[in-house]
mmCIF file with all atom_site columns, C-alpha atoms in Angstrom:
data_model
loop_
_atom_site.group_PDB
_atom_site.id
_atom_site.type_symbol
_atom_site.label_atom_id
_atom_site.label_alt_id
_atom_site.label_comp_id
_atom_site.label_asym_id
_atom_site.label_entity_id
_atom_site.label_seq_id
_atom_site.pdbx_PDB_ins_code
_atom_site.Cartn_x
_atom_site.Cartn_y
_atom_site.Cartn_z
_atom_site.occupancy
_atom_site.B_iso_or_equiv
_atom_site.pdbx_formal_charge
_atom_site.auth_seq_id
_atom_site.auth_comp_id
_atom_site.auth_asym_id
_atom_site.auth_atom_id
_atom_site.pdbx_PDB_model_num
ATOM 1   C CA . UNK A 1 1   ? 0.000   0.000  0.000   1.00 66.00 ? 1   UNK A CA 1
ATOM 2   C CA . UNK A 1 2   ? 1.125   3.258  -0.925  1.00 74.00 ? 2   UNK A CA 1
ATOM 3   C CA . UNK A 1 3   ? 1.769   6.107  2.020   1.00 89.00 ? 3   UNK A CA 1
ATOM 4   C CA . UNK A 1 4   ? -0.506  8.186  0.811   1.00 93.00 ? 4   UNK A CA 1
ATOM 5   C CA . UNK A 1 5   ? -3.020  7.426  -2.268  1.00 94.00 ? 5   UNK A CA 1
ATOM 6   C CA . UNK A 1 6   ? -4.790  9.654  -4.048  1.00 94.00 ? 6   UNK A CA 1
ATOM 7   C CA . UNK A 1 7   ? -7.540  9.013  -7.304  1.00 91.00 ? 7   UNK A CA 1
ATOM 8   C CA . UNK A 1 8   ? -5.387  10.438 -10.383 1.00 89.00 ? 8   UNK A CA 1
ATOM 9   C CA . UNK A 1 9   ? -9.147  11.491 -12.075 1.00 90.00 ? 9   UNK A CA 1
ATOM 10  C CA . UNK A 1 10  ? -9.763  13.301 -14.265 1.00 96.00 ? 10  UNK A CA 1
ATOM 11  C CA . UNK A 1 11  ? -12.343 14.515 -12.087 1.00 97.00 ? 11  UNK A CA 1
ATOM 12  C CA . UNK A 1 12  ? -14.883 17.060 -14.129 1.00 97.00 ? 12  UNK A CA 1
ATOM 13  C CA . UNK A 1 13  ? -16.814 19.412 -13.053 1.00 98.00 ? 13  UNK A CA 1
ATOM 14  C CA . UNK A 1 14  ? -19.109 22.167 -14.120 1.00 98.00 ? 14  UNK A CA 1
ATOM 15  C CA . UNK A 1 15  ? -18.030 25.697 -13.325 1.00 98.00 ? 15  UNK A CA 1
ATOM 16  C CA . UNK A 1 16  ? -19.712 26.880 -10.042 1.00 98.00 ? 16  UNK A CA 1
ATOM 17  C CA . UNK A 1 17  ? -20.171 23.447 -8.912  1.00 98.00 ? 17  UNK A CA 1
ATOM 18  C CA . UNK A 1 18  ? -18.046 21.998 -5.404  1.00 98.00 ? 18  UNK A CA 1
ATOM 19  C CA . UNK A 1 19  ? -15.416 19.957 -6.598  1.00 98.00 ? 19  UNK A CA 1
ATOM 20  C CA . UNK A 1 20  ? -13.951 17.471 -3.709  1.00 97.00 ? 20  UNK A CA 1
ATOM 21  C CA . UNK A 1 21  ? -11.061 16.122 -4.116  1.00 97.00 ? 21  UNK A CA 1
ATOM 22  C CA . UNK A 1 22  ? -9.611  13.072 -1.580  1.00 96.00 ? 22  UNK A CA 1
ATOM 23  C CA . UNK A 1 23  ? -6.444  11.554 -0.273  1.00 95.00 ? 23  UNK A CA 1
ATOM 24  C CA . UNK A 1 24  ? -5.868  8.675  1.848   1.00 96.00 ? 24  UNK A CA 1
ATOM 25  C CA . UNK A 1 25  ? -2.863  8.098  3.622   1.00 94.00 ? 25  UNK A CA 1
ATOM 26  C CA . UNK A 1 26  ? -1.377  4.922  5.868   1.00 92.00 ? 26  UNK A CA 1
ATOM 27  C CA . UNK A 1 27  ? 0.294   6.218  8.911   1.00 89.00 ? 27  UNK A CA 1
ATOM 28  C CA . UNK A 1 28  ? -2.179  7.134  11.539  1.00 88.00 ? 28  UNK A CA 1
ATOM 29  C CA . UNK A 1 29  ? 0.151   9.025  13.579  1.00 87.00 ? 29  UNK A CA 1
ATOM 30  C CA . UNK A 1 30  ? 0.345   11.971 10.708  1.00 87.00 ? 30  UNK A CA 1
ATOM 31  C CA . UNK A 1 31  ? 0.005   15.242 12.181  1.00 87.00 ? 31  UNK A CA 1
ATOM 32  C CA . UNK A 1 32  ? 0.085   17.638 9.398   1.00 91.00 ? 32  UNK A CA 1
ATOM 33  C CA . UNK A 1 33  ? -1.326  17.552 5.561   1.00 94.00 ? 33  UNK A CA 1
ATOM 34  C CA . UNK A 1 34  ? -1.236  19.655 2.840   1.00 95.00 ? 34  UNK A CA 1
ATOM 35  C CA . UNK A 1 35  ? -2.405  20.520 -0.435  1.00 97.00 ? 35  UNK A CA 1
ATOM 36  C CA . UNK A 1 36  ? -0.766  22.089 -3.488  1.00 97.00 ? 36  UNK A CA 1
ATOM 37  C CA . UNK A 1 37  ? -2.043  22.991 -7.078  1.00 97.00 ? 37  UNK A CA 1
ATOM 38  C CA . UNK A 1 38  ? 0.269   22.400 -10.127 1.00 97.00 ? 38  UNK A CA 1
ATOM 39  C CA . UNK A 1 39  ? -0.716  23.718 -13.720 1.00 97.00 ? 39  UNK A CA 1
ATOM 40  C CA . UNK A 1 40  ? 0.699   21.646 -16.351 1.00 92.00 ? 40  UNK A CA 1
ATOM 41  C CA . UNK A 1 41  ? 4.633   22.407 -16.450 1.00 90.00 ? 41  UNK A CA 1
ATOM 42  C CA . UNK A 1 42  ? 4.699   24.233 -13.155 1.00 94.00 ? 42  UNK A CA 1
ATOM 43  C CA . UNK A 1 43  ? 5.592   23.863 -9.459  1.00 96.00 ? 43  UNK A CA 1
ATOM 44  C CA . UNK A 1 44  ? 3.268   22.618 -7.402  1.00 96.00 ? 44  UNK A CA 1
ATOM 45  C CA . UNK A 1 45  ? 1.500   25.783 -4.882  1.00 95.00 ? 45  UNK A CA 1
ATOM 46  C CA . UNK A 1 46  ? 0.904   25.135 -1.487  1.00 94.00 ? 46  UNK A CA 1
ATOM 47  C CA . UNK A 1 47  ? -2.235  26.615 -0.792  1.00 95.00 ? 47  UNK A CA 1
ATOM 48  C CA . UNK A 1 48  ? -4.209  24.688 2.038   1.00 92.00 ? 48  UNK A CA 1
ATOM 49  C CA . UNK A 1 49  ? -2.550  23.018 4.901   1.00 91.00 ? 49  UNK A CA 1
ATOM 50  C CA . UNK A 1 50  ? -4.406  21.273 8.538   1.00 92.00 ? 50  UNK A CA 1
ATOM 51  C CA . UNK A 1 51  ? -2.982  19.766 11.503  1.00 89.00 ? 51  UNK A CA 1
ATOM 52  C CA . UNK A 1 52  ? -4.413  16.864 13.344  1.00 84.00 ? 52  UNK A CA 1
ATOM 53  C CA . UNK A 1 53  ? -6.950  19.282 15.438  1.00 79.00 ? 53  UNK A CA 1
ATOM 54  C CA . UNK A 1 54  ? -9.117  20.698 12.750  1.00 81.00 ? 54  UNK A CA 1
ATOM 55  C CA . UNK A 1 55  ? -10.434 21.354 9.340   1.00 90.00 ? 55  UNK A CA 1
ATOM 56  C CA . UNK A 1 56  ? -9.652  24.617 7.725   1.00 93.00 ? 56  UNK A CA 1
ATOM 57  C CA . UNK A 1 57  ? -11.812 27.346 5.418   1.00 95.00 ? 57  UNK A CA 1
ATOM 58  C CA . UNK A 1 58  ? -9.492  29.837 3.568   1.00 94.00 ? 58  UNK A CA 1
ATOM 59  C CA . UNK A 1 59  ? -11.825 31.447 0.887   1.00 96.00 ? 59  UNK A CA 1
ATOM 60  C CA . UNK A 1 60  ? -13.492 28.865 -1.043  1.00 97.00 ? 60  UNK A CA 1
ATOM 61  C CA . UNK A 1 61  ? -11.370 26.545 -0.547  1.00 97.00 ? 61  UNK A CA 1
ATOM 62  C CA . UNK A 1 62  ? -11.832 24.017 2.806   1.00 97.00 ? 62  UNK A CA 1
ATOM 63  C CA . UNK A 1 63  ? -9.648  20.943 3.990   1.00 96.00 ? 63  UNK A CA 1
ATOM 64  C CA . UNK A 1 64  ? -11.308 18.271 6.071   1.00 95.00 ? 64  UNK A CA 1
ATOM 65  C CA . UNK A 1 65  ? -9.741  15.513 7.922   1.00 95.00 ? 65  UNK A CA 1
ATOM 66  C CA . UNK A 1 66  ? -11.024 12.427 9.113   1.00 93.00 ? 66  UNK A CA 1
ATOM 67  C CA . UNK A 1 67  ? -8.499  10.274 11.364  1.00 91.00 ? 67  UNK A CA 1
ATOM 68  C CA . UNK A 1 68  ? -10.572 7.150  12.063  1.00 91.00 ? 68  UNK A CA 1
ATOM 69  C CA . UNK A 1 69  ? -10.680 6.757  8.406   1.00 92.00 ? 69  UNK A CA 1
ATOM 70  C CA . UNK A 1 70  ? -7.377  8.230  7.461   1.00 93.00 ? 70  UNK A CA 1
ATOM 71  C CA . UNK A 1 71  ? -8.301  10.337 4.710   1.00 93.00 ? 71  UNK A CA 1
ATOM 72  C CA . UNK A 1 72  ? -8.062  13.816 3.890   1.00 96.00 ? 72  UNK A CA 1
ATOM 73  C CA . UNK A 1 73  ? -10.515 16.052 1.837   1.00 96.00 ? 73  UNK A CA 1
ATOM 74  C CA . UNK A 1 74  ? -10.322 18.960 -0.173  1.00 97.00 ? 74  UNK A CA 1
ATOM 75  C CA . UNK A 1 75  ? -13.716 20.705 -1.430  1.00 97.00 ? 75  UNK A CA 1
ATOM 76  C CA . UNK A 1 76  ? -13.599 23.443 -4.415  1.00 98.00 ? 76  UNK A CA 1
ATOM 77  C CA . UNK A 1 77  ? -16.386 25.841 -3.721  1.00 98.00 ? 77  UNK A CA 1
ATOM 78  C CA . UNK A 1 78  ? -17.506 27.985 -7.017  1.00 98.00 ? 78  UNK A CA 1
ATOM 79  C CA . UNK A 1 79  ? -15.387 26.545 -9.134  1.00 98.00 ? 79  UNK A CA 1
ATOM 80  C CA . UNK A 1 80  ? -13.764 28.001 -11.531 1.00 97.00 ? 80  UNK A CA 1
ATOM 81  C CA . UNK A 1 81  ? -12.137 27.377 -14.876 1.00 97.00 ? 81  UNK A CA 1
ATOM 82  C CA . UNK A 1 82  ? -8.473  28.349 -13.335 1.00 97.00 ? 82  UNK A CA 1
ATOM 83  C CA . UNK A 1 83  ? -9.271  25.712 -10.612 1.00 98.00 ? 83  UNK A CA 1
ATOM 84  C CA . UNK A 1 84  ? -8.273  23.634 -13.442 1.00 98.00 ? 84  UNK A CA 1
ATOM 85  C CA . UNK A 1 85  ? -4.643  21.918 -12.440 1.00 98.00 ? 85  UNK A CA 1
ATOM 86  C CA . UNK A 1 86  ? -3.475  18.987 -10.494 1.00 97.00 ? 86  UNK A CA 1
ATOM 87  C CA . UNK A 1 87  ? -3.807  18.591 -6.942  1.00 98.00 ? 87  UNK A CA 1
ATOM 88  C CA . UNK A 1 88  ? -0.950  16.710 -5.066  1.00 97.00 ? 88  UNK A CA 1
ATOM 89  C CA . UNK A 1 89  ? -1.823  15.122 -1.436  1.00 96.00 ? 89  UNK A CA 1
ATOM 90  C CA . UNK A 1 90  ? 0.798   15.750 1.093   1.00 94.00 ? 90  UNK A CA 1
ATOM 91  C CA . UNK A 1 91  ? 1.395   14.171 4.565   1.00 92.00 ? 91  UNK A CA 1
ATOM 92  C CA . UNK A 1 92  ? 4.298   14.469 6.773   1.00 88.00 ? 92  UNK A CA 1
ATOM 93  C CA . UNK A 1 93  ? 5.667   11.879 7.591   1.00 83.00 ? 93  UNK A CA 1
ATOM 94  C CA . UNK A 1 94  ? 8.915   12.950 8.738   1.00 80.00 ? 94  UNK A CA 1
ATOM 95  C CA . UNK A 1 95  ? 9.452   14.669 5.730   1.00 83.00 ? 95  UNK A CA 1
ATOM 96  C CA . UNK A 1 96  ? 6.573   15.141 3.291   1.00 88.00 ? 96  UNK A CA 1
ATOM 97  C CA . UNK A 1 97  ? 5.049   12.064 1.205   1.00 91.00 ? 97  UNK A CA 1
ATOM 98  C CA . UNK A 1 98  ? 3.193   13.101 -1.953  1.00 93.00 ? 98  UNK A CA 1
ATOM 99  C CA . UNK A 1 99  ? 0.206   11.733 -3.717  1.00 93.00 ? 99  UNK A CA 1
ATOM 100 C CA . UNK A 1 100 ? 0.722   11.240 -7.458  1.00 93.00 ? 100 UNK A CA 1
ATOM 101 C CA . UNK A 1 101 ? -2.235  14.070 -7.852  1.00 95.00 ? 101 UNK A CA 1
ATOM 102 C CA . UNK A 1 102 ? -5.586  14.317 -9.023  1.00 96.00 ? 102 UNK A CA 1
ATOM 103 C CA . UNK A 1 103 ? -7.070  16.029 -12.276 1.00 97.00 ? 103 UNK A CA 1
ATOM 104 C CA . UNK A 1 104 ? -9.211  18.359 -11.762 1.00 98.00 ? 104 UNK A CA 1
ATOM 105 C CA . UNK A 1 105 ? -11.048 20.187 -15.293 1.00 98.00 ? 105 UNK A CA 1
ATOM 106 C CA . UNK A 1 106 ? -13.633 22.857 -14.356 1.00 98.00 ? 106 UNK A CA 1
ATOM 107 C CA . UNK A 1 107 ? -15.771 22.833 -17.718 1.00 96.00 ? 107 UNK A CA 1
ATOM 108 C CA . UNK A 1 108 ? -17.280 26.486 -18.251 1.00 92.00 ? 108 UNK A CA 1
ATOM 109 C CA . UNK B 2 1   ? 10.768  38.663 -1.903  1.00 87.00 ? 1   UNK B CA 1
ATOM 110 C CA . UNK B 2 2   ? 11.057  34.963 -0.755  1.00 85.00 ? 2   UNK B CA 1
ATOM 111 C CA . UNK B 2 3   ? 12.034  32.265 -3.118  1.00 94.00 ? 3   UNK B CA 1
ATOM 112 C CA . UNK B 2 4   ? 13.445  29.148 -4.468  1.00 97.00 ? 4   UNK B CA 1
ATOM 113 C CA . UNK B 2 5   ? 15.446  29.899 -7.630  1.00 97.00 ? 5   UNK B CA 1
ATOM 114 C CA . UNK B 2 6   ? 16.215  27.239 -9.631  1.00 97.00 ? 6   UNK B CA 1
ATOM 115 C CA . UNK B 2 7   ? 18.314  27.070 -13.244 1.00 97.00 ? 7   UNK B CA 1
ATOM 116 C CA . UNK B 2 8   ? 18.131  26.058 -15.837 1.00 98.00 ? 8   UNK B CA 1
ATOM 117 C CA . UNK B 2 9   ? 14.878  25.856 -16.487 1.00 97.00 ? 9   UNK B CA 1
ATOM 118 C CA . UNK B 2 10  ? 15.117  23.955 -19.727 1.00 97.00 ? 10  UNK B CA 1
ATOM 119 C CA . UNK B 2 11  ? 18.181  21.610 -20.669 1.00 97.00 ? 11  UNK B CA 1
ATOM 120 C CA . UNK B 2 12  ? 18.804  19.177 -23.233 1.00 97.00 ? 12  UNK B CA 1
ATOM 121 C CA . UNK B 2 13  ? 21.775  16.951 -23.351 1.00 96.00 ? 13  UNK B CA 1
ATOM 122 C CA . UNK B 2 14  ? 23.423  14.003 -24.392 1.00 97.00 ? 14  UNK B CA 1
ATOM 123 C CA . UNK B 2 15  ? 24.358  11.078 -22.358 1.00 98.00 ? 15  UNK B CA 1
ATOM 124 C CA . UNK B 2 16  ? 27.303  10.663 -20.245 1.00 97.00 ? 16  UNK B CA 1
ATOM 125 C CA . UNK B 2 17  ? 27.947  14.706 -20.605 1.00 97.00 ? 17  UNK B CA 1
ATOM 126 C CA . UNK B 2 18  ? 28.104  16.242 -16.841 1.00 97.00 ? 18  UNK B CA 1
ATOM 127 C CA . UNK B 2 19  ? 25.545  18.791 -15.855 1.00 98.00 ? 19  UNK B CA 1
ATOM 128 C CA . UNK B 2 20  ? 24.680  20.546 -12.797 1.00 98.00 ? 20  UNK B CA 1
ATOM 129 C CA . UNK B 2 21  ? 20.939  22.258 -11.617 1.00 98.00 ? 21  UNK B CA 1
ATOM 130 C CA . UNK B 2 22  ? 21.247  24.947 -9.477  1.00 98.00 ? 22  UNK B CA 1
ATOM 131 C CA . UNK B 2 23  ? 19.310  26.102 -6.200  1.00 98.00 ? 23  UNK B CA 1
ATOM 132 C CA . UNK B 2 24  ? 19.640  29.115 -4.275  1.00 98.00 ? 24  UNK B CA 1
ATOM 133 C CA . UNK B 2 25  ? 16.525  29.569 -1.549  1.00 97.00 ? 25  UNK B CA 1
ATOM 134 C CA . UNK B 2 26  ? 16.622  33.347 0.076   1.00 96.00 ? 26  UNK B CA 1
ATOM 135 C CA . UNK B 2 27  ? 14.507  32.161 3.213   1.00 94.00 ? 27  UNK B CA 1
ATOM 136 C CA . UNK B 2 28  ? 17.358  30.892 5.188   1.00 94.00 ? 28  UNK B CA 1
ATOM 137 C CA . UNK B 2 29  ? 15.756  27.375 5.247   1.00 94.00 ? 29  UNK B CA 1
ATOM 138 C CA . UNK B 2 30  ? 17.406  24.437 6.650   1.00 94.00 ? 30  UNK B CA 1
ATOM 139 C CA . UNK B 2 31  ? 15.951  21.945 4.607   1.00 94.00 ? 31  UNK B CA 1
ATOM 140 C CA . UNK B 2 32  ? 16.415  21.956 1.158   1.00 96.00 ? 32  UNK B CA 1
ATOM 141 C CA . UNK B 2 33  ? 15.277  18.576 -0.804  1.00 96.00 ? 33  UNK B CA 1
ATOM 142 C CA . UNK B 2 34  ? 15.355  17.804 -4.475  1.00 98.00 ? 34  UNK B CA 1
ATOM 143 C CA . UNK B 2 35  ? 12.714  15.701 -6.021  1.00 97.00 ? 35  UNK B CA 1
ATOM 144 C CA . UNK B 2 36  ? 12.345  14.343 -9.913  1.00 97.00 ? 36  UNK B CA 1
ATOM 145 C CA . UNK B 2 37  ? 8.688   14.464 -11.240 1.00 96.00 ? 37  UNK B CA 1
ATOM 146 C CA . UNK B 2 38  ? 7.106   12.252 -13.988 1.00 93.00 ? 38  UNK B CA 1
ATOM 147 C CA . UNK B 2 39  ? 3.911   11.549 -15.781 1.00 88.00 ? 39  UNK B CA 1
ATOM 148 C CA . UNK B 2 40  ? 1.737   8.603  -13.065 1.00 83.00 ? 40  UNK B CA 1
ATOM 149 C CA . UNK B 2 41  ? 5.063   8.600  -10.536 1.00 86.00 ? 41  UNK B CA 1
ATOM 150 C CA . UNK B 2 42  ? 3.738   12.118 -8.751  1.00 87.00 ? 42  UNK B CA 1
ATOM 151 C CA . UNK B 2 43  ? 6.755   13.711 -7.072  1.00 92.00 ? 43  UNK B CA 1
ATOM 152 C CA . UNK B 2 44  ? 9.890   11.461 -6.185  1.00 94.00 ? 44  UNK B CA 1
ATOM 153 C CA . UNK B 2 45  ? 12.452  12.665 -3.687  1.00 94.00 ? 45  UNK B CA 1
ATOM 154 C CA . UNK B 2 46  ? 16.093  11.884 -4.971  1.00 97.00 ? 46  UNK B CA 1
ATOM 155 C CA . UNK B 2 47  ? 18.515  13.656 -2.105  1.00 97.00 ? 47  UNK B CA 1
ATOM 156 C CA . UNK B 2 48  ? 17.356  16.108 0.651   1.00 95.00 ? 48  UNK B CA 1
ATOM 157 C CA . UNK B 2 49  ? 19.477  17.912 3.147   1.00 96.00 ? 49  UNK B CA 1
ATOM 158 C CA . UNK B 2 50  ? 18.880  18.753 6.802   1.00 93.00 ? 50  UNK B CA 1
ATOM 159 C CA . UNK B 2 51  ? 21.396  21.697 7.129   1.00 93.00 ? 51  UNK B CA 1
ATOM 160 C CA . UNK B 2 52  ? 25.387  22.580 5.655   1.00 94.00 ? 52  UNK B CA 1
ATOM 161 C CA . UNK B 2 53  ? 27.054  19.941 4.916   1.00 93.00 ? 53  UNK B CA 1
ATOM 162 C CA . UNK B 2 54  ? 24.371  17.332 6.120   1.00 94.00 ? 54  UNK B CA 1
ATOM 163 C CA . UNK B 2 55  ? 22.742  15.458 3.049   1.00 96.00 ? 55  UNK B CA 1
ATOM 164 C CA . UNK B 2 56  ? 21.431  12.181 2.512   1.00 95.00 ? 56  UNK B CA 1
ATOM 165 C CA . UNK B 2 57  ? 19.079  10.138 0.512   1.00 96.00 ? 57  UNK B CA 1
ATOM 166 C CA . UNK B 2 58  ? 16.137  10.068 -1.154  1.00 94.00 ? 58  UNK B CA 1
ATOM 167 C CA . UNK B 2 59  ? 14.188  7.193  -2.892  1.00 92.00 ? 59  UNK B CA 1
ATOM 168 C CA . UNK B 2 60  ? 15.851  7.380  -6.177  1.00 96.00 ? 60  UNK B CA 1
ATOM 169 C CA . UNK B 2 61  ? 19.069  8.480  -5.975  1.00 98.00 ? 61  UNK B CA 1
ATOM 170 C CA . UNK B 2 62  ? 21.077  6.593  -8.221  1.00 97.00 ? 62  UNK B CA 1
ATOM 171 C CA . UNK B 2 63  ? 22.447  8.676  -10.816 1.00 97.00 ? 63  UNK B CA 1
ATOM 172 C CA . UNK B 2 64  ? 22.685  11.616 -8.818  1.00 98.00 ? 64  UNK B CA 1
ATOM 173 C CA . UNK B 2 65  ? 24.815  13.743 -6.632  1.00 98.00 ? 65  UNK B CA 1
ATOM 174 C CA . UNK B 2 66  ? 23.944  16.957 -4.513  1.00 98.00 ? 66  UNK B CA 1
ATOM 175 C CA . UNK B 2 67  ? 26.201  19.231 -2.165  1.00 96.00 ? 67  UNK B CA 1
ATOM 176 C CA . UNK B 2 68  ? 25.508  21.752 0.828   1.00 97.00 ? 68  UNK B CA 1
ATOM 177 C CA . UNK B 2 69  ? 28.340  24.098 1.201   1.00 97.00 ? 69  UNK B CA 1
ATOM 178 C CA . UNK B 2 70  ? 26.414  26.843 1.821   1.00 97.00 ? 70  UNK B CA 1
ATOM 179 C CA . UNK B 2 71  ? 22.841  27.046 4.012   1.00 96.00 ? 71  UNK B CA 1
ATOM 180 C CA . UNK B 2 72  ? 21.327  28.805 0.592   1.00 97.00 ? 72  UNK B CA 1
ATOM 181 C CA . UNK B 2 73  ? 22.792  26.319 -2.271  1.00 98.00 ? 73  UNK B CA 1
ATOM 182 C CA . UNK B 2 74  ? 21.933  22.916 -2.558  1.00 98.00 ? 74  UNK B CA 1
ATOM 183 C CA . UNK B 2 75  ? 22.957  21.889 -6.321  1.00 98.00 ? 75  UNK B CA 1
ATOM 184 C CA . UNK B 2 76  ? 21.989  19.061 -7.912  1.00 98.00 ? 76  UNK B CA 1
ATOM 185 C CA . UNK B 2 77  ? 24.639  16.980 -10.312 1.00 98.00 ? 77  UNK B CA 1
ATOM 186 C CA . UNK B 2 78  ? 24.301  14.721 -12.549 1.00 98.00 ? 78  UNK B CA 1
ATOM 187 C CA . UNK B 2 79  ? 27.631  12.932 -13.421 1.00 96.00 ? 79  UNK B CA 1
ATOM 188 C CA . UNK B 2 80  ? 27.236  10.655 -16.706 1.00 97.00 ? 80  UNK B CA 1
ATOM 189 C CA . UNK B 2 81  ? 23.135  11.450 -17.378 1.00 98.00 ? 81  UNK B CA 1
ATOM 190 C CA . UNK B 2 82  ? 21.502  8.415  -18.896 1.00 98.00 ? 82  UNK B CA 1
ATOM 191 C CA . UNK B 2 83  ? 18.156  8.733  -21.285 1.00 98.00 ? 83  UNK B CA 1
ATOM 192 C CA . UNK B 2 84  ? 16.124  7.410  -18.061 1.00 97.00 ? 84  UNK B CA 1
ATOM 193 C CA . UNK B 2 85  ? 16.919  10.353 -16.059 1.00 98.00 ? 85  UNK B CA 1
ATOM 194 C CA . UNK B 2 86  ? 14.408  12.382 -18.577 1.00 98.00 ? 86  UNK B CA 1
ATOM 195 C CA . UNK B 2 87  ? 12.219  14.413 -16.260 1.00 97.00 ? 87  UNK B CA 1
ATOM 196 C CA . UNK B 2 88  ? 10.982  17.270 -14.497 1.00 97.00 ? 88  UNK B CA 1
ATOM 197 C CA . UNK B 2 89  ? 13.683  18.217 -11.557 1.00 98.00 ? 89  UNK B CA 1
ATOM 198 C CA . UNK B 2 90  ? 12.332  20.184 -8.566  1.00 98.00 ? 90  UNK B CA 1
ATOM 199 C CA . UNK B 2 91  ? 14.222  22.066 -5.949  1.00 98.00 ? 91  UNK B CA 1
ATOM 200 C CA . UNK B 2 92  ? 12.419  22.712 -2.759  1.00 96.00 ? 92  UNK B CA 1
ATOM 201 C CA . UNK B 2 93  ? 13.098  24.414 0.762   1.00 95.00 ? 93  UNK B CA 1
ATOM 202 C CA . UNK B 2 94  ? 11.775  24.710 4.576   1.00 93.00 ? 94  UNK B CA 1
ATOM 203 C CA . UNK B 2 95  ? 12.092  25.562 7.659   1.00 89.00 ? 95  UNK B CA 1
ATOM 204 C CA . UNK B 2 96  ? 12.586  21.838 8.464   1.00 82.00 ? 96  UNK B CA 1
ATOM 205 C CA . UNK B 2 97  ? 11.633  18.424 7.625   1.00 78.00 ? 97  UNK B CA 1
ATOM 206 C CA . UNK B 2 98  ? 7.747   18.376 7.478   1.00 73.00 ? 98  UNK B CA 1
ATOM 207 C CA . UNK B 2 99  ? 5.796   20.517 9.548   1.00 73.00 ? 99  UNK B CA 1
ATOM 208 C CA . UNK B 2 100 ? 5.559   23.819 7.384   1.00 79.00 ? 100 UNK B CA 1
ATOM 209 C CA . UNK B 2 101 ? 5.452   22.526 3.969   1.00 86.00 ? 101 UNK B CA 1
ATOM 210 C CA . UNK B 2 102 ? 7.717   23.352 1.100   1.00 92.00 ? 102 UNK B CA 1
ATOM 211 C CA . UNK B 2 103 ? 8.444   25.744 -1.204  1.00 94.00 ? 103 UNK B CA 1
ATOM 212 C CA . UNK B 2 104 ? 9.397   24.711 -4.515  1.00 96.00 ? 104 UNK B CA 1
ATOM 213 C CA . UNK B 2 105 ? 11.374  26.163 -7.365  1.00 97.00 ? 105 UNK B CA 1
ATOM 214 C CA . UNK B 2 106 ? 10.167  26.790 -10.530 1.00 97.00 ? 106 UNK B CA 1
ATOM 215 C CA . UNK B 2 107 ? 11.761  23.952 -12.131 1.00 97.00 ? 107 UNK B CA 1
ATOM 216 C CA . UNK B 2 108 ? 14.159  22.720 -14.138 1.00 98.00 ? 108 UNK B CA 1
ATOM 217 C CA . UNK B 2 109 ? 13.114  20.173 -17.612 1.00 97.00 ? 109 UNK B CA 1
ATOM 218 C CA . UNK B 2 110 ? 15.775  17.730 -18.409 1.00 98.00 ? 110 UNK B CA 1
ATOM 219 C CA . UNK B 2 111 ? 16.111  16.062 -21.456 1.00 98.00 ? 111 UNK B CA 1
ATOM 220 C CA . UNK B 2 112 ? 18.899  13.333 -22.115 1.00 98.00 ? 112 UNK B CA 1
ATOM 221 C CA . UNK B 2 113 ? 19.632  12.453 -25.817 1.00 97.00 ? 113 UNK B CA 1
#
């Protein structure tokens, strides 16, 4: 089993629509996760991160959590065509473990 | 303003021809990593380094060396590049191992003829 898993998609969606995206990861005592965006040819752009206490809003973007089943959630609110990119999964586990990414296309 | 400067950002050359990537981060990070990026593989760590003169490896470093001379520079070299090291070469930095993410270069597109 991979550390941390993550459906590579494509996941579509229609513009204003909530995309969510998930990750699931195998060490249960990870304390700290993180998202990034890529665009094709890019670096990857951190731009939600959660410890083990809480879920997170920032805008219309919010990251959930859910220890007992060791997965972590991001949910697109109002999507929008630039939402389009990959989304890497990250978990620390000593040093930070990616996902291989999901697809996301935001179809206007 | 704070970054992670990596160069080149394109390259193509042949095998068995020495090349080096640089990375200079201006956020006086101690961690500085290096990770190789292709298509179903997500991102791969090849050599990351806890502080100057302190590196060690990755999951796929064969092929590759790195140095840390200076807190800011963390080069990546490539010694006799083979057609399988083809790929997308990221240079990334933090304030340690895990806990406050990483910031990544803008990287750097190999291509070995």
């Amino acid at each position: 089993q991979k550390e941390v898993e993550q459906n590579s998609g494509p996941l579509s969606v229609p513009e204003g629509a909530i995309a969510s995206l998930n990750c699931t990861y195998s060490d249960r005592g990870s304390q700290s996760f993180f998202w990034y965006r890529q665009y094709s040819g890019k670096s990857p752009e951190l731009i939600m991160f959660i410890y083990s206490n809480g879920d997170k809003e920032d805008g219309r973007f919010t990251a959930q959590l859910n220890k007992a089943s060791q997965y972590v959630s991001l949910l697109i609110r109002d999507s929008q065509p630039s939402d389009s990119a990959t989304y890497l999964c990250a978990v620390n586990l000593d040093k930070l473990v990616f996902g291989a990414g999901t697809i996301l296309r935001v179809k206007s | 303003e704070a970054q992670v400067t990596q160069n080149p950002r394109y390259l193509i050359t042949v095998t068995g021809k020495k090349l080096t990537v640089t990375c200079s981060q201006n956020m006086n990070h101690e961690y500085m990593s290096w990770y190789r990026q292709d298509p179903g593989l997500g991102l791969r760590q090849i050599y990351y380094s806890m502080n100057v003169e302190v590196t060690d490896k990755g999951d796929v470093p064969e092929g590759y060396k790195v140095s840390r001379k200076e807190k800011r520079n963390f080069p990546l070299i490539l010694e006799s590049p083979s057609p399988n090291q083809t790929s997308l070469y990221f240079c990334a930095s933090s304030l340690n191992r895990g806990s406050y993410g990483y910031t990544f270069g803008s990287g750097t597109r190999l291509t070995v003829v």
